[in-house]
PDB file of C-alpha atoms and ligand atoms in Angstrom:
ATOM      1  CA  MET A   1       0.033   0.001   0.036  1.00  0.00           C
ATOM      2  CA  PRO A   2       1.409   3.433  -0.861  1.00  0.00           C
ATOM      3  CA  GLN A   3       2.619   5.593   2.039  1.00  0.00           C
ATOM      4  CA  ASN A   4      -0.201   7.651   3.656  1.00  0.00           C
ATOM      5  CA  ALA A   5      -2.854   5.554   2.003  1.00  0.00           C
ATOM      6  CA  SER A   6      -5.940   4.988   4.065  1.00  0.00           C
ATOM      7  CA  THR A   7      -7.408   1.668   4.955  1.00  0.00           C
ATOM      8  CA  LEU A   8     -10.849   3.325   5.091  1.00  0.00           C
ATOM      9  CA  PRO A   9     -13.203   3.066   2.099  1.00  0.00           C
ATOM     10  CA  PRO A  10     -13.259   6.242  -0.064  1.00  0.00           C
ATOM     11  CA  ASP A  11     -16.845   6.992   0.878  1.00  0.00           C
ATOM     12  CA  HIS A  12     -16.145   6.808   4.682  1.00  0.00           C
ATOM     13  CA  PRO A  13     -17.687   9.991   6.392  1.00  0.00           C
ATOM     14  CA  LEU A  14     -15.091  12.357   7.675  1.00  0.00           C
ATOM     15  CA  PRO A  15     -15.711  14.243  10.891  1.00  0.00           C
ATOM     16  CA  THR A  16     -17.144  17.604   9.875  1.00  0.00           C
ATOM     17  CA  GLN A  17     -15.727  19.485  12.926  1.00  0.00           C
ATOM     18  CA  PRO A  18     -12.647  18.901  14.962  1.00  0.00           C
ATOM     19  CA  ALA A  19     -13.082  18.103  18.621  1.00  0.00           C
ATOM     20  CA  ALA A  20     -12.212  21.619  19.783  1.00  0.00           C
ATOM     21  CA  GLN A  21     -10.775  21.650  23.309  1.00  0.00           C
ATOM     22  CA  GLY A  22     -11.236  17.848  23.380  1.00  0.00           C
ATOM     23  CA  ILE A  23     -14.969  18.225  23.417  1.00  0.00           C
ATOM     24  CA  THR A  24     -16.943  15.897  21.079  1.00  0.00           C
ATOM     25  CA  PRO A  25     -19.365  17.948  18.898  1.00  0.00           C
ATOM     26  CA  ARG A  26     -22.904  17.564  20.080  1.00  0.00           C
ATOM     27  CA  LEU A  27     -26.180  19.466  20.235  1.00  0.00           C
ATOM     28  CA  VAL A  28     -26.423  21.824  23.200  1.00  0.00           C
ATOM     29  CA  VAL A  29     -29.351  23.992  24.353  1.00  0.00           C
ATOM     30  CA  VAL A  30     -28.448  26.772  26.726  1.00  0.00           C
ATOM     31  CA  MET A  31     -31.734  27.325  28.708  1.00  0.00           C
ATOM     32  CA  GLY A  32     -33.152  29.542  31.482  1.00  0.00           C
ATOM     33  CA  VAL A  33     -35.260  32.550  32.139  1.00  0.00           C
ATOM     34  CA  ALA A  34     -34.811  35.852  30.311  1.00  0.00           C
ATOM     35  CA  GLY A  35     -31.532  37.459  31.573  1.00  0.00           C
ATOM     36  CA  ALA A  36     -29.992  34.173  32.701  1.00  0.00           C
ATOM     37  CA  GLY A  37     -27.266  34.788  30.177  1.00  0.00           C
ATOM     38  CA  LYS A  38     -28.255  32.179  27.520  1.00  0.00           C
ATOM     39  CA  SER A  39     -27.196  34.270  24.461  1.00  0.00           C
ATOM     40  CA  THR A  40     -24.013  35.412  26.128  1.00  0.00           C
ATOM     41  CA  VAL A  41     -22.976  31.871  27.123  1.00  0.00           C
ATOM     42  CA  ALA A  42     -24.094  30.412  23.666  1.00  0.00           C
ATOM     43  CA  GLU A  43     -21.988  32.969  21.783  1.00  0.00           C
ATOM     44  CA  GLY A  44     -19.050  32.325  24.115  1.00  0.00           C
ATOM     45  CA  LEU A  45     -19.284  28.576  23.517  1.00  0.00           C
ATOM     46  CA  HIS A  46     -19.412  29.287  19.749  1.00  0.00           C
ATOM     47  CA  ASN A  47     -16.293  31.389  20.001  1.00  0.00           C
ATOM     48  CA  GLU A  48     -14.416  28.727  21.975  1.00  0.00           C
ATOM     49  CA  LEU A  49     -15.645  25.626  20.005  1.00  0.00           C
ATOM     50  CA  GLY A  50     -16.419  26.974  16.575  1.00  0.00           C
ATOM     51  CA  TRP A  51     -19.886  25.268  16.572  1.00  0.00           C
ATOM     52  CA  PRO A  52     -22.728  27.279  14.999  1.00  0.00           C
ATOM     53  CA  TRP A  53     -25.107  28.903  17.362  1.00  0.00           C
ATOM     54  CA  GLN A  54     -28.673  30.346  17.081  1.00  0.00           C
ATOM     55  CA  ASP A  55     -30.542  32.689  19.331  1.00  0.00           C
ATOM     56  CA  ALA A  56     -34.055  31.309  19.660  1.00  0.00           C
ATOM     57  CA  ASP A  57     -35.214  34.929  20.164  1.00  0.00           C
ATOM     58  CA  ALA A  58     -34.713  35.351  16.399  1.00  0.00           C
ATOM     59  CA  LEU A  59     -37.116  32.491  15.647  1.00  0.00           C
ATOM     60  CA  HIS A  60     -40.152  34.132  17.305  1.00  0.00           C
ATOM     61  CA  SER A  61     -42.942  35.365  15.085  1.00  0.00           C
ATOM     62  CA  PRO A  62     -43.355  39.192  14.836  1.00  0.00           C
ATOM     63  CA  GLU A  63     -46.728  38.802  16.682  1.00  0.00           C
ATOM     64  CA  SER A  64     -45.001  36.969  19.640  1.00  0.00           C
ATOM     65  CA  ARG A  65     -42.326  39.542  19.881  1.00  0.00           C
ATOM     66  CA  ALA A  66     -44.845  42.262  19.894  1.00  0.00           C
ATOM     67  CA  LEU A  67     -46.874  40.588  22.552  1.00  0.00           C
ATOM     68  CA  MET A  68     -43.761  40.273  24.817  1.00  0.00           C
ATOM     69  CA  ALA A  69     -42.613  43.748  24.057  1.00  0.00           C
ATOM     70  CA  ALA A  70     -45.970  45.030  25.206  1.00  0.00           C
ATOM     71  CA  GLY A  71     -45.583  43.071  28.519  1.00  0.00           C
ATOM     72  CA  THR A  72     -47.776  40.057  27.782  1.00  0.00           C
ATOM     73  CA  PRO A  73     -46.156  36.610  28.374  1.00  0.00           C
ATOM     74  CA  LEU A  74     -46.554  33.904  25.784  1.00  0.00           C
ATOM     75  CA  ASP A  75     -48.750  30.917  26.483  1.00  0.00           C
ATOM     76  CA  ASP A  76     -47.963  27.433  25.444  1.00  0.00           C
ATOM     77  CA  THR A  77     -50.168  27.689  22.281  1.00  0.00           C
ATOM     78  CA  GLN A  78     -48.254  30.704  21.157  1.00  0.00           C
ATOM     79  CA  ARG A  79     -44.982  28.846  21.693  1.00  0.00           C
ATOM     80  CA  VAL A  80     -45.868  25.803  19.534  1.00  0.00           C
ATOM     81  CA  ASP A  81     -44.619  27.152  16.163  1.00  0.00           C
ATOM     82  CA  TRP A  82     -41.628  28.748  17.708  1.00  0.00           C
ATOM     83  CA  LEU A  83     -40.526  25.509  19.390  1.00  0.00           C
ATOM     84  CA  THR A  84     -41.063  23.689  16.023  1.00  0.00           C
ATOM     85  CA  ARG A  85     -38.599  26.169  14.447  1.00  0.00           C
ATOM     86  CA  CYS A  86     -36.177  25.699  17.257  1.00  0.00           C
ATOM     87  CA  HIS A  87     -36.383  21.940  16.835  1.00  0.00           C
ATOM     88  CA  ALA A  88     -36.000  22.269  13.088  1.00  0.00           C
ATOM     89  CA  TRP A  89     -32.819  24.256  13.548  1.00  0.00           C
ATOM     90  CA  LEU A  90     -31.433  21.599  15.806  1.00  0.00           C
ATOM     91  CA  ALA A  91     -32.516  18.822  13.433  1.00  0.00           C
ATOM     92  CA  GLU A  92     -30.770  20.566  10.555  1.00  0.00           C
ATOM     93  CA  GLN A  93     -27.456  20.808  12.557  1.00  0.00           C
ATOM     94  CA  ALA A  94     -27.847  17.144  13.343  1.00  0.00           C
ATOM     95  CA  ARG A  95     -28.314  16.331   9.745  1.00  0.00           C
ATOM     96  CA  HIS A  96     -24.989  17.973   9.037  1.00  0.00           C
ATOM     97  CA  GLY A  97     -23.413  15.822  11.812  1.00  0.00           C
ATOM     98  CA  HIS A  98     -21.779  18.755  13.620  1.00  0.00           C
ATOM     99  CA  GLY A  99     -22.025  20.325  17.044  1.00  0.00           C
ATOM    100  CA  ALA A 100     -24.351  23.263  17.549  1.00  0.00           C
ATOM    101  CA  ILE A 101     -25.556  25.558  20.305  1.00  0.00           C
ATOM    102  CA  LEU A 102     -29.151  26.889  20.729  1.00  0.00           C
ATOM    103  CA  ALA A 103     -29.937  29.571  23.212  1.00  0.00           C
ATOM    104  CA  CYS A 104     -33.528  28.900  24.092  1.00  0.00           C
ATOM    105  CA  SER A 105     -35.429  29.490  27.305  1.00  0.00           C
ATOM    106  CA  ALA A 106     -36.996  25.966  27.149  1.00  0.00           C
ATOM    107  CA  LEU A 107     -38.736  26.814  30.446  1.00  0.00           C
ATOM    108  CA  ARG A 108     -41.072  23.816  30.729  1.00  0.00           C
ATOM    109  CA  LEU A 109     -40.380  20.136  30.545  1.00  0.00           C
ATOM    110  CA  ALA A 110     -42.778  19.918  27.660  1.00  0.00           C
ATOM    111  CA  HIS A 111     -40.810  22.618  25.690  1.00  0.00           C
ATOM    112  CA  ARG A 112     -37.693  20.578  26.285  1.00  0.00           C
ATOM    113  CA  ASP A 113     -39.484  17.322  25.191  1.00  0.00           C
ATOM    114  CA  ARG A 114     -40.398  19.134  22.028  1.00  0.00           C
ATOM    115  CA  LEU A 115     -36.704  19.947  21.377  1.00  0.00           C
ATOM    116  CA  ARG A 116     -35.624  16.336  22.153  1.00  0.00           C
ATOM    117  CA  ALA A 117     -38.137  14.954  19.644  1.00  0.00           C
ATOM    118  CA  ASP A 118     -36.954  12.571  16.836  1.00  0.00           C
ATOM    119  CA  HIS A 119     -34.141  11.362  19.085  1.00  0.00           C
ATOM    120  CA  LEU A 120     -32.138  14.646  18.820  1.00  0.00           C
ATOM    121  CA  ASN A 121     -31.522  14.372  22.595  1.00  0.00           C
ATOM    122  CA  PRO A 122     -29.634  17.707  23.009  1.00  0.00           C
ATOM    123  CA  PHE A 123     -27.571  18.336  26.148  1.00  0.00           C
ATOM    124  CA  PHE A 124     -29.177  21.114  28.284  1.00  0.00           C
ATOM    125  CA  LEU A 125     -27.091  23.632  30.040  1.00  0.00           C
ATOM    126  CA  ALA A 126     -29.481  25.321  32.446  1.00  0.00           C
ATOM    127  CA  LEU A 127     -28.401  28.751  33.844  1.00  0.00           C
ATOM    128  CA  ASN A 128     -29.608  29.945  37.144  1.00  0.00           C
ATOM    129  CA  ALA A 129     -29.238  33.399  38.752  1.00  0.00           C
ATOM    130  CA  ASP A 130     -30.996  35.214  41.628  1.00  0.00           C
ATOM    131  CA  PRO A 131     -34.015  37.351  40.631  1.00  0.00           C
ATOM    132  CA  ALA A 132     -32.276  40.607  41.743  1.00  0.00           C
ATOM    133  CA  SER A 133     -29.445  40.048  39.371  1.00  0.00           C
ATOM    134  CA  LEU A 134     -31.752  39.081  36.635  1.00  0.00           C
ATOM    135  CA  THR A 135     -33.853  42.222  37.002  1.00  0.00           C
ATOM    136  CA  GLN A 136     -30.764  44.302  36.960  1.00  0.00           C
ATOM    137  CA  ARG A 137     -29.426  42.614  33.818  1.00  0.00           C
ATOM    138  CA  LEU A 138     -32.676  42.983  31.998  1.00  0.00           C
ATOM    139  CA  GLU A 139     -33.173  46.652  32.943  1.00  0.00           C
ATOM    140  CA  LYS A 140     -29.631  47.336  31.664  1.00  0.00           C
ATOM    141  CA  ARG A 141     -29.800  45.231  28.513  1.00  0.00           C
ATOM    142  CA  PRO A 142     -29.896  47.585  25.581  1.00  0.00           C
ATOM    143  CA  GLY A 143     -32.156  47.187  22.529  1.00  0.00           C
ATOM    144  CA  HIS A 144     -34.017  44.010  23.461  1.00  0.00           C
ATOM    145  CA  PHE A 145     -37.790  43.508  23.164  1.00  0.00           C
ATOM    146  CA  MET A 146     -38.127  41.528  26.329  1.00  0.00           C
ATOM    147  CA  PRO A 147     -39.053  43.924  29.277  1.00  0.00           C
ATOM    148  CA  ALA A 148     -37.898  43.234  32.816  1.00  0.00           C
ATOM    149  CA  SER A 149     -41.618  43.249  33.830  1.00  0.00           C
ATOM    150  CA  LEU A 150     -41.941  39.768  32.337  1.00  0.00           C
ATOM    151  CA  LEU A 151     -39.318  38.287  34.741  1.00  0.00           C
ATOM    152  CA  PRO A 152     -41.924  37.131  37.414  1.00  0.00           C
ATOM    153  CA  SER A 153     -43.910  35.126  34.755  1.00  0.00           C
ATOM    154  CA  GLN A 154     -40.729  33.651  33.331  1.00  0.00           C
ATOM    155  CA  LEU A 155     -39.709  32.493  36.902  1.00  0.00           C
ATOM    156  CA  ALA A 156     -43.249  31.158  37.613  1.00  0.00           C
ATOM    157  CA  THR A 157     -43.188  29.184  34.270  1.00  0.00           C
ATOM    158  CA  LEU A 158     -39.746  27.645  34.753  1.00  0.00           C
ATOM    159  CA  GLU A 159     -39.691  23.957  35.519  1.00  0.00           C
ATOM    160  CA  PRO A 160     -36.068  23.304  36.486  1.00  0.00           C
ATOM    161  CA  LEU A 161     -34.045  20.638  34.679  1.00  0.00           C
ATOM    162  CA  THR A 162     -34.582  17.304  36.307  1.00  0.00           C
ATOM    163  CA  PRO A 163     -31.958  14.599  37.040  1.00  0.00           C
ATOM    164  CA  GLU A 164     -33.678  12.384  34.473  1.00  0.00           C
ATOM    165  CA  GLU A 165     -32.865  14.900  31.665  1.00  0.00           C
ATOM    166  CA  SER A 166     -29.639  14.949  29.839  1.00  0.00           C
ATOM    167  CA  GLY A 167     -27.776  18.096  31.020  1.00  0.00           C
ATOM    168  CA  VAL A 168     -26.553  20.078  33.891  1.00  0.00           C
ATOM    169  CA  THR A 169     -27.562  23.138  35.944  1.00  0.00           C
ATOM    170  CA  LEU A 170     -25.000  25.958  36.380  1.00  0.00           C
ATOM    171  CA  GLN A 171     -24.871  29.205  38.361  1.00  0.00           C
ATOM    172  CA  SER A 172     -24.754  32.234  35.993  1.00  0.00           C
ATOM    173  CA  LEU A 173     -21.792  33.926  37.632  1.00  0.00           C
ATOM    174  CA  ALA A 174     -21.123  37.618  37.928  1.00  0.00           C
ATOM    175  CA  GLN A 175     -18.680  37.483  35.008  1.00  0.00           C
ATOM    176  CA  PRO A 176     -19.880  36.030  31.688  1.00  0.00           C
ATOM    177  CA  ALA A 177     -16.330  34.596  31.044  1.00  0.00           C
ATOM    178  CA  GLU A 178     -16.561  32.637  34.323  1.00  0.00           C
ATOM    179  CA  THR A 179     -19.897  31.173  33.350  1.00  0.00           C
ATOM    180  CA  ILE A 180     -18.631  30.169  29.861  1.00  0.00           C
ATOM    181  CA  ALA A 181     -15.690  28.396  31.571  1.00  0.00           C
ATOM    182  CA  LEU A 182     -18.151  26.566  33.753  1.00  0.00           C
ATOM    183  CA  ALA A 183     -20.098  25.614  30.652  1.00  0.00           C
ATOM    184  CA  LEU A 184     -17.020  24.263  28.976  1.00  0.00           C
ATOM    185  CA  ASN A 185     -16.070  22.242  31.928  1.00  0.00           C
ATOM    186  CA  ALA A 186     -19.618  20.789  32.116  1.00  0.00           C
ATOM    187  CA  LEU A 187     -19.314  19.769  28.458  1.00  0.00           C
ATOM    188  CA  LYS A 188     -15.943  18.136  29.039  1.00  0.00           C
ATOM    189  CA  ARG A 189     -17.312  16.215  32.038  1.00  0.00           C
ATOM    190  CA  ALA A 190     -20.358  15.056  29.950  1.00  0.00           C
ATOM    191  CA  ASP A 191     -17.974  13.778  27.415  1.00  0.00           C
ATOM    192  CA  GLN A 192     -16.339  11.534  29.868  1.00  0.00           C
ATOM    193  CA  THR A 193     -19.626   9.884  31.191  1.00  0.00           C
TER     194      THR A 193
HETATM  195  N1  ADP B 201     -22.809  36.485  33.902  1.00  0.00           N
HETATM  196  C1  ADP B 201     -23.285  37.693  33.654  1.00  0.00           C
HETATM  197  N2  ADP B 201     -23.073  38.619  34.493  1.00  0.00           N
HETATM  198  C2  ADP B 201     -23.590  39.942  34.305  1.00  0.00           C
HETATM  199  N3  ADP B 201     -24.312  40.295  33.224  1.00  0.00           N
HETATM  200  C3  ADP B 201     -24.385  39.294  32.340  1.00  0.00           C
HETATM  201  C4  ADP B 201     -23.988  38.002  32.425  1.00  0.00           C
HETATM  202  N4  ADP B 201     -24.336  37.280  31.400  1.00  0.00           N
HETATM  203  C5  ADP B 201     -25.062  38.112  30.657  1.00  0.00           C
HETATM  204  N5  ADP B 201     -25.111  39.320  31.150  1.00  0.00           N
HETATM  205  C6  ADP B 201     -25.779  40.478  30.600  1.00  0.00           C
HETATM  206  O1  ADP B 201     -27.148  40.418  30.982  1.00  0.00           O
HETATM  207  C7  ADP B 201     -27.938  40.701  29.845  1.00  0.00           C
HETATM  208  C8  ADP B 201     -28.759  39.504  29.544  1.00  0.00           C
HETATM  209  O2  ADP B 201     -27.892  38.415  29.074  1.00  0.00           O
HETATM  210  P1  ADP B 201     -28.391  37.523  27.841  1.00  0.00           P
HETATM  211  O3  ADP B 201     -27.227  36.724  27.415  1.00  0.00           O
HETATM  212  O4  ADP B 201     -29.027  38.368  26.828  1.00  0.00           O
HETATM  213  O5  ADP B 201     -29.508  36.651  28.593  1.00  0.00           O
HETATM  214  P2  ADP B 201     -30.649  35.821  27.954  1.00  0.00           P
HETATM  215  O6  ADP B 201     -30.227  35.343  26.558  1.00  0.00           O
HETATM  216  O7  ADP B 201     -30.765  34.604  28.910  1.00  0.00           O
HETATM  217  O8  ADP B 201     -31.878  36.575  28.056  1.00  0.00           O
HETATM  218  C9  ADP B 201     -27.037  41.081  28.801  1.00  0.00           C
HETATM  219  O9  ADP B 201     -27.000  42.567  28.719  1.00  0.00           O
HETATM  220  C10 ADP B 201     -25.656  40.533  29.077  1.00  0.00           C
HETATM  221  O10 ADP B 201     -24.629  41.315  28.660  1.00  0.00           O
HETATM  222  O1  6PG B 202     -41.722  32.759  27.140  1.00  0.00           O
HETATM  223  C1  6PG B 202     -40.824  32.010  26.659  1.00  0.00           C
HETATM  224  O2  6PG B 202     -40.951  30.824  26.212  1.00  0.00           O
HETATM  225  C2  6PG B 202     -39.515  32.607  26.532  1.00  0.00           C
HETATM  226  O3  6PG B 202     -38.893  32.699  27.702  1.00  0.00           O
HETATM  227  C3  6PG B 202     -39.042  33.384  25.435  1.00  0.00           C
HETATM  228  O4  6PG B 202     -40.050  33.931  24.753  1.00  0.00           O
HETATM  229  C4  6PG B 202     -37.812  34.152  25.581  1.00  0.00           C
HETATM  230  O5  6PG B 202     -37.337  34.207  26.903  1.00  0.00           O
HETATM  231  C5  6PG B 202     -37.820  35.465  24.919  1.00  0.00           C
HETATM  232  O6  6PG B 202     -37.432  35.231  23.684  1.00  0.00           O
HETATM  233  C6  6PG B 202     -36.988  36.553  25.546  1.00  0.00           C
HETATM  234  O7  6PG B 202     -35.718  36.404  25.262  1.00  0.00           O
HETATM  235  P1  6PG B 202     -34.540  36.141  26.295  1.00  0.00           P
HETATM  236  O8  6PG B 202     -34.878  34.965  27.084  1.00  0.00           O
HETATM  237  O9  6PG B 202     -33.364  35.940  25.498  1.00  0.00           O
HETATM  238  O10 6PG B 202     -34.438  37.334  27.116  1.00  0.00           O
END
């Protein structure tokens, strides 16, 4: 056999992404209430790992965004099409066989079940923060449709990640970089189990 020749068949699928930082590419959903730091952590993981990321905020219909901007929380009926679009994004990433990160509140178990459908089984990184910090973050966040007044309904709707679900709950620390480091460690640990 010539030097450097492969023993694999020519049509053997190649990995589409390197295991950046030794972490095997997988689907990840960063979840939690508004202000928990989902988008910040998802973008930070994207920067560290190179996996594509999507903010589920961008997948809301204009009507849903207008409702929330006006201070009306969504109900589960209004969330159905949005969660379908979130699931479709995850499914598309899975089809390409690469790792990907979705920042999505996924507040209720039923919302997470919707994202898990079709055996996608994403790994959930649930971010927790105390209500005072959350309020402060939302009040200071520039140019976002979600008002701080919706935080109580977000907290009331949240059904925390359970031990039966694939994922881990992390404290959203005072510095985003610290929380991103926690998230990377959690993904490394999950790789070893
Ligand atoms: N760990 C953190 N400490 C302090 N502020 C944060 C932290 N993470 C995010 N923020 C800020 O809080 C606001 C909400 O964060 P964001 O990532 O948009 O949360 P979410 O996507 O969960 O609503 C943003 O202005 C962001 O810069
Ligand atoms: O009610 C829900 O199901 C959501 O929580 C959701 O609609 C989301 O939280 C908003 O898109 C606000 O965006 P952030 O969570 O990024 O603040």
